[in-house]
Coordinates of C-alpha atoms and ligand atoms in Angstrom, one line a residue:
M1 CA 0.0 0.0 0.0
H2 CA 1.3 3.5 -0.9
P3 CA 1.9 5.6 2.3
L4 CA -0.7 8.0 0.9
E5 CA -3.4 5.3 0.9
Q6 CA -2.3 4.4 4.4
L7 CA -2.8 8.1 5.3
R8 CA -6.3 8.1 3.8
V9 CA -7.4 5.0 5.7
E10 CA -6.1 6.5 8.9
A11 CA -7.7 9.9 8.3
L12 CA -11.1 8.5 7.4
R13 CA -11.1 6.3 10.5
E14 CA -10.2 9.2 12.7
I15 CA -12.9 11.5 11.2
E16 CA -15.5 8.7 11.5
S17 CA -14.7 8.2 15.2
A18 CA -14.7 11.9 16.0
T19 CA -17.2 12.3 18.9
D20 CA -17.9 16.0 18.6
E21 CA -17.1 19.1 16.5
Q22 CA -14.0 19.8 18.6
T23 CA -12.3 16.5 17.9
L24 CA -13.4 16.7 14.3
E25 CA -11.7 20.1 14.1
T26 CA -8.5 18.7 15.6
A27 CA -8.6 15.9 12.9
R28 CA -9.1 18.5 10.2
I29 CA -6.1 20.5 11.3
K30 CA -4.0 17.3 11.6
Y31 CA -4.6 16.3 8.0
L32 CA -5.7 19.4 6.0
G33 CA -4.2 22.2 8.0
R34 CA -1.3 24.2 6.6
S35 CA 1.3 21.8 8.2
G36 CA -1.1 18.8 8.2
S37 CA 0.0 15.5 6.7
V38 CA -1.9 15.8 3.4
S39 CA -0.4 19.3 2.9
A40 CA 3.0 17.9 3.7
W41 CA 2.7 15.5 0.9
G42 CA 2.1 18.4 -1.4
E43 CA 5.5 19.7 -0.4
Q44 CA 7.2 16.3 -0.9
M45 CA 5.9 16.2 -4.5
K46 CA 8.7 18.6 -5.5
S47 CA 11.4 16.1 -4.7
L48 CA 9.8 13.1 -6.6
A49 CA 11.2 11.6 -9.8
K50 CA 9.5 13.0 -13.0
D51 CA 7.7 9.8 -13.8
E52 CA 6.4 9.4 -10.3
K53 CA 4.9 12.9 -10.1
P54 CA 1.7 12.3 -12.1
I55 CA 0.8 9.1 -10.3
V56 CA 1.4 10.4 -6.8
G57 CA -0.2 13.8 -7.7
K58 CA -3.4 12.0 -8.8
L59 CA -3.4 9.9 -5.6
L60 CA -2.8 13.0 -3.5
N61 CA -5.8 14.7 -5.1
E62 CA -8.0 11.8 -4.4
V63 CA -7.0 11.6 -0.8
R64 CA -7.5 15.3 -0.3
T65 CA -10.9 15.2 -1.9
A66 CA -12.0 12.1 0.2
V67 CA -10.8 13.6 3.5
T68 CA -12.5 16.9 2.8
A69 CA -15.7 15.2 1.9
A70 CA -15.6 13.1 5.0
I71 CA -15.1 16.1 7.3
E72 CA -18.0 18.0 5.6
S73 CA -20.4 15.1 6.0
R74 CA -19.4 14.5 9.6
T75 CA -19.9 18.2 10.3
A76 CA -23.4 18.1 8.8
Q77 CA -24.2 15.1 11.0
F78 CA -23.2 16.9 14.1
R79 CA -25.3 19.9 13.1
S80 CA -28.4 18.0 12.5
Q81 CA -27.9 16.0 15.7
K82 CA -27.7 19.3 17.6
E83 CA -30.9 20.7 15.9
S84 CA -33.0 17.6 16.6
G85 CA -31.7 17.7 20.1
A86 CA -33.1 21.2 20.5
L87 CA -36.4 20.3 18.8
S88 CA -36.9 17.3 21.1
K89 CA -37.4 19.7 24.0
I90 CA -40.5 21.2 22.2
D91 CA -43.8 19.4 22.9
I92 CA -45.5 19.8 19.5
S93 CA -48.7 18.3 21.0
L94 CA -49.2 21.4 23.2
P95 CA -51.9 23.9 22.0
G96 CA -50.4 27.0 20.4
T97 CA -50.5 30.5 21.8
P98 CA -53.6 32.1 20.4
R99 CA -53.2 35.5 18.7
E100 CA -56.0 37.9 19.0
I101 CA -57.2 39.1 15.6
G102 CA -57.9 42.9 15.5
A103 CA -60.4 44.7 13.3
F104 CA -60.6 48.2 11.8
H105 CA -62.1 51.0 13.9
P106 CA -65.6 52.0 12.7
L107 CA -64.3 55.4 11.6
T108 CA -61.5 53.7 9.6
Q109 CA -64.1 51.4 8.0
M110 CA -66.2 54.5 7.1
L111 CA -63.2 56.2 5.7
E112 CA -62.2 53.3 3.6
R113 CA -65.7 53.0 2.1
S114 CA -65.9 56.7 1.4
I115 CA -62.4 56.8 -0.3
Q116 CA -63.5 53.8 -2.5
I117 CA -66.5 55.6 -3.7
F118 CA -64.6 58.8 -4.5
R119 CA -61.8 56.9 -6.2
R120 CA -64.3 55.4 -8.6
M121 CA -65.2 59.0 -9.6
G122 CA -61.6 59.9 -10.3
F123 CA -60.7 61.7 -7.0
A124 CA -57.1 61.6 -5.9
L125 CA -56.0 61.7 -2.3
A126 CA -54.5 64.9 -0.8
D127 CA -53.0 65.6 2.6
G128 CA -52.1 68.5 4.9
P129 CA -50.9 69.0 8.5
D130 CA -53.2 69.1 11.6
V131 CA -51.2 71.9 13.0
E132 CA -51.8 74.8 10.7
D133 CA -51.2 78.6 10.3
E134 CA -54.0 81.0 10.4
W135 CA -53.5 81.9 6.8
H136 CA -54.3 78.4 5.5
C137 CA -57.1 77.9 8.0
F138 CA -58.8 81.3 7.7
D139 CA -57.3 84.2 5.6
A140 CA -56.9 82.2 2.4
L141 CA -60.4 80.9 2.9
N142 CA -61.9 84.4 2.8
T143 CA -62.5 84.3 6.5
P144 CA -61.9 87.8 8.0
P145 CA -60.0 88.4 11.3
D146 CA -63.2 89.2 13.1
H147 CA -65.0 86.0 12.1
P148 CA -66.3 84.0 15.1
A149 CA -64.6 80.8 13.9
R150 CA -61.3 82.4 14.7
N151 CA -62.3 83.2 18.2
E152 CA -60.0 81.9 21.0
Q153 CA -63.1 80.3 22.5
D154 CA -63.7 78.2 19.4
T155 CA -60.2 77.3 18.3
F156 CA -57.1 75.7 19.8
Y157 CA -54.2 78.1 19.4
L158 CA -50.5 77.2 20.0
P159 CA -48.3 79.7 21.9
D160 CA -46.5 80.5 18.6
G161 CA -49.8 81.6 16.9
R162 CA -50.3 78.4 14.9
L163 CA -53.5 76.4 15.6
L164 CA -55.1 73.0 15.2
R165 CA -57.0 73.2 12.0
T166 CA -60.8 73.7 12.5
H167 CA -61.6 72.0 9.3
T168 CA -59.9 70.1 6.5
S169 CA -60.5 73.0 4.1
T170 CA -56.9 74.0 4.6
V171 CA -56.0 71.2 2.2
Q172 CA -58.0 73.0 -0.5
I173 CA -55.5 75.8 -0.3
R174 CA -52.4 73.6 0.0
T175 CA -53.4 71.6 -3.0
M176 CA -54.0 74.6 -5.2
Q177 CA -50.7 76.2 -4.1
A178 CA -48.9 73.0 -5.1
A179 CA -50.5 72.4 -8.5
P180 CA -52.4 74.3 -11.2
P181 CA -55.9 73.3 -12.3
P182 CA -57.7 71.0 -13.1
I183 CA -57.9 69.6 -9.5
R184 CA -60.0 66.7 -8.3
V185 CA -59.0 65.6 -4.8
I186 CA -60.4 64.4 -1.5
A187 CA -58.5 65.0 1.8
P188 CA -59.5 62.9 4.8
G189 CA -58.2 63.9 8.2
A190 CA -58.9 65.2 11.7
A191 CA -60.2 68.6 12.6
Y192 CA -60.4 70.3 16.0
R193 CA -62.8 72.7 17.7
R194 CA -63.2 73.9 21.3
D195 CA -66.8 72.7 21.3
E196 CA -68.6 71.8 24.5
V197 CA -68.1 68.0 24.4
D198 CA -71.4 66.1 24.3
A199 CA -73.0 63.2 22.4
T200 CA -72.6 64.9 19.0
H201 CA -69.6 67.2 19.6
S202 CA -66.0 66.2 20.2
A203 CA -62.8 68.3 20.4
Q204 CA -61.4 66.2 17.6
F205 CA -63.5 65.0 14.8
H206 CA -63.0 63.8 11.2
Q207 CA -63.8 65.2 7.8
I208 CA -63.3 64.3 4.2
E209 CA -62.6 67.5 2.3
G210 CA -63.3 67.5 -1.5
L211 CA -62.2 70.0 -4.1
Y212 CA -62.9 70.0 -7.8
V213 CA -61.6 72.7 -10.1
D214 CA -62.1 72.8 -13.8
E215 CA -63.7 74.8 -16.5
N216 CA -67.5 75.3 -16.2
V217 CA -68.0 73.5 -12.9
S218 CA -71.4 74.2 -11.5
V219 CA -73.7 73.4 -8.5
A220 CA -75.2 70.7 -10.7
D221 CA -71.8 68.8 -10.7
L222 CA -71.6 69.2 -7.0
K223 CA -75.1 67.9 -6.4
G224 CA -74.6 64.9 -8.8
T225 CA -71.4 63.9 -7.2
L226 CA -72.6 64.1 -3.6
E227 CA -76.0 62.5 -4.3
F228 CA -74.2 59.6 -5.9
F229 CA -71.9 59.4 -2.9
M230 CA -74.7 59.3 -0.4
R231 CA -76.7 56.7 -2.3
E232 CA -73.6 54.5 -2.6
L233 CA -73.0 54.8 1.1
F234 CA -76.5 54.6 2.5
G235 CA -78.5 52.7 -0.2
A236 CA -80.3 53.6 -3.4
E237 CA -83.5 54.8 -1.8
T238 CA -81.6 57.5 0.2
K239 CA -83.1 61.0 0.0
V240 CA -80.6 63.9 -0.2
Q241 CA -81.6 67.4 0.5
F242 CA -79.6 70.6 -0.2
R243 CA -80.3 73.5 2.0
P244 CA -78.9 77.0 1.6
H245 CA -76.3 78.0 4.1
H246 CA -73.3 80.3 4.5
F247 CA -69.6 79.7 4.4
P248 CA -67.1 82.5 3.7
F249 CA -65.2 80.4 1.1
T250 CA -68.1 79.2 -1.0
E251 CA -70.8 81.1 -2.9
P252 CA -73.5 79.7 -3.1
S253 CA -73.1 77.6 0.0
L254 CA -75.2 74.6 0.9
E255 CA -75.7 72.0 3.6
I256 CA -76.6 68.5 2.8
Y257 CA -79.1 66.5 4.8
V258 CA -79.9 62.8 4.2
K259 CA -82.5 60.4 5.3
S260 CA -83.2 56.8 4.4
K261 CA -85.6 54.1 5.4
A262 CA -82.7 51.6 5.3
L263 CA -81.1 53.5 8.2
K264 CA -82.0 52.8 11.8
R265 CA -82.7 56.5 12.3
G266 CA -85.5 56.1 9.7
E267 CA -87.3 59.2 8.5
Q268 CA -85.1 61.7 10.2
W269 CA -83.1 64.3 8.2
V270 CA -79.5 64.4 9.3
E271 CA -76.9 67.1 8.4
V272 CA -73.8 65.4 7.0
C273 CA -71.9 67.9 4.8
G274 CA -71.1 71.6 4.1
C275 CA -70.4 72.5 0.5
G276 CA -70.6 75.1 -2.2
V277 CA -69.0 76.7 -5.2
V278 CA -65.5 77.9 -4.6
H279 CA -65.5 81.7 -3.8
P280 CA -63.4 83.7 -6.3
A281 CA -61.7 85.4 -3.4
V282 CA -60.2 81.9 -2.5
F283 CA -58.7 81.6 -6.0
E284 CA -57.3 85.1 -5.7
A285 CA -55.7 84.3 -2.4
V286 CA -54.1 81.2 -3.9
N287 CA -52.9 83.2 -7.0
K288 CA -51.3 85.8 -4.7
A289 CA -49.4 83.1 -2.7
R290 CA -48.4 81.3 -6.0
G291 CA -47.3 84.6 -7.6
D292 CA -49.2 83.7 -10.8
K293 CA -52.7 83.7 -12.3
A294 CA -53.1 79.9 -12.5
Y295 CA -56.5 80.0 -10.8
D296 CA -58.0 82.8 -12.9
P297 CA -61.6 83.0 -11.6
E298 CA -62.8 84.1 -15.0
K299 CA -61.5 80.8 -16.5
W300 CA -61.8 78.3 -13.7
S301 CA -64.6 77.4 -11.4
G302 CA -64.9 74.7 -8.7
Y303 CA -66.8 73.2 -5.9
A304 CA -65.7 72.1 -2.5
F305 CA -67.3 70.0 0.3
G306 CA -66.5 68.9 3.8
L307 CA -68.1 65.6 4.9
G308 CA -68.5 64.9 8.6
M309 CA -67.0 61.4 8.9
D310 CA -68.0 60.9 12.5
R311 CA -71.6 61.9 11.7
L312 CA -71.7 59.6 8.6
A313 CA -70.4 56.7 10.7
M314 CA -72.9 57.4 13.5
I315 CA -75.7 57.2 11.0
L316 CA -74.5 54.2 9.1
F317 CA -73.6 52.1 12.2
D318 CA -76.4 53.6 14.4
I319 CA -73.9 54.9 17.0
P320 CA -75.7 57.2 19.6
D321 CA -72.7 59.0 21.0
I322 CA -69.6 60.5 19.2
R323 CA -67.5 60.0 22.4
L324 CA -67.6 56.2 21.9
F325 CA -65.2 56.6 19.0
A326 CA -62.4 57.7 21.2
Q327 CA -63.0 55.7 24.4
N328 CA -61.3 52.5 23.2
D329 CA -64.0 50.4 24.9
L330 CA -63.6 46.9 23.5
R331 CA -67.3 46.1 24.1
F332 CA -68.0 48.9 21.6
L333 CA -65.2 48.2 19.1
R334 CA -65.9 44.5 18.9
Q335 CA -69.3 45.2 17.5
F336 CA -67.6 46.4 14.3
A337 CA -65.1 43.5 14.0
Ligands
LIG401 N1 -65.1 73.6 6.1 C1 -66.6 73.5 6.3 C2 -66.9 73.1 7.8 O1 -66.0 72.5 8.4 C3 -67.3 72.6 5.4 C4 -67.1 73.1 4.0 C5 -66.1 72.5 3.2 C6 -68.0 74.0 3.4 C7 -66.0 72.9 1.9 C8 -67.9 74.4 2.1 C9 -66.9 73.8 1.4 O2 -67.9 73.3 8.3

């Protein structure tokens, strides 16, 4: 037997009988390490006679391959032993840890439904900050300094003069500042007022603002869009009423009332939305801020609306008190899961 073959037999036996990764590693170093015996044979090759070299070289390669493979397979054996050892400590017959499945808040559900309906009519989503400046909340919306909505009793002011927006109409202004017409957006979000908190008033409530600006937009477009929205939401037999109202930033201004037999409230008219045709003074304020004439009131017209989301959800889900939305009472929330 060639000494190399002798070496192979020895090495494989030693690897096979290694009892753990430690002894296996010792064997690896002994044979394959830089000064290991297999490597030493590589050195010895140099001094061999020419005709011996190819034969011994071939044998040496075989031995190296065999030893390497044996070490790898023994390593894999040790690994899988270790893993099954760890798994054996787990009792797979034990019941699992149940995970509670959550559900969307009724206001979120309402919001999702509403966004779906407006998306189908081609409205894009717009966004703006809850903490606003007076200009976006009032001045740009044609609301003069002495308007009651700006009163400290009605609005949350920050020490630096900024405020919590009293409506999402601020996003009308921000959207028009950012892009020229045509515009067709909805902007859902929170709004804040210093109302006396009761069953129908909360310091924080939610709106979906809508803004549509194009050529020749009229009250008819506004009525068509919002009537469609209300029927999609509350059912085809829903009755929609438009009553004259006043907002500084729309002219004419309207309030929308709905009633539907399908709803638990039955035959009662409920106010759900303020809306109207965008006032030319709003376009002019935007133009001034933009420094151009992009919103020329002679060329463009538009409508805007502000839907009361809490109100809509209260009607749709027959919720008697707006405060329930914010109390995190699971007995309430589970009813909408
Ligand atoms: N911003 C008004 C409110 O909060 C609603 C509204 C929006 C009215 C857009 C007209 C146009 O009461």
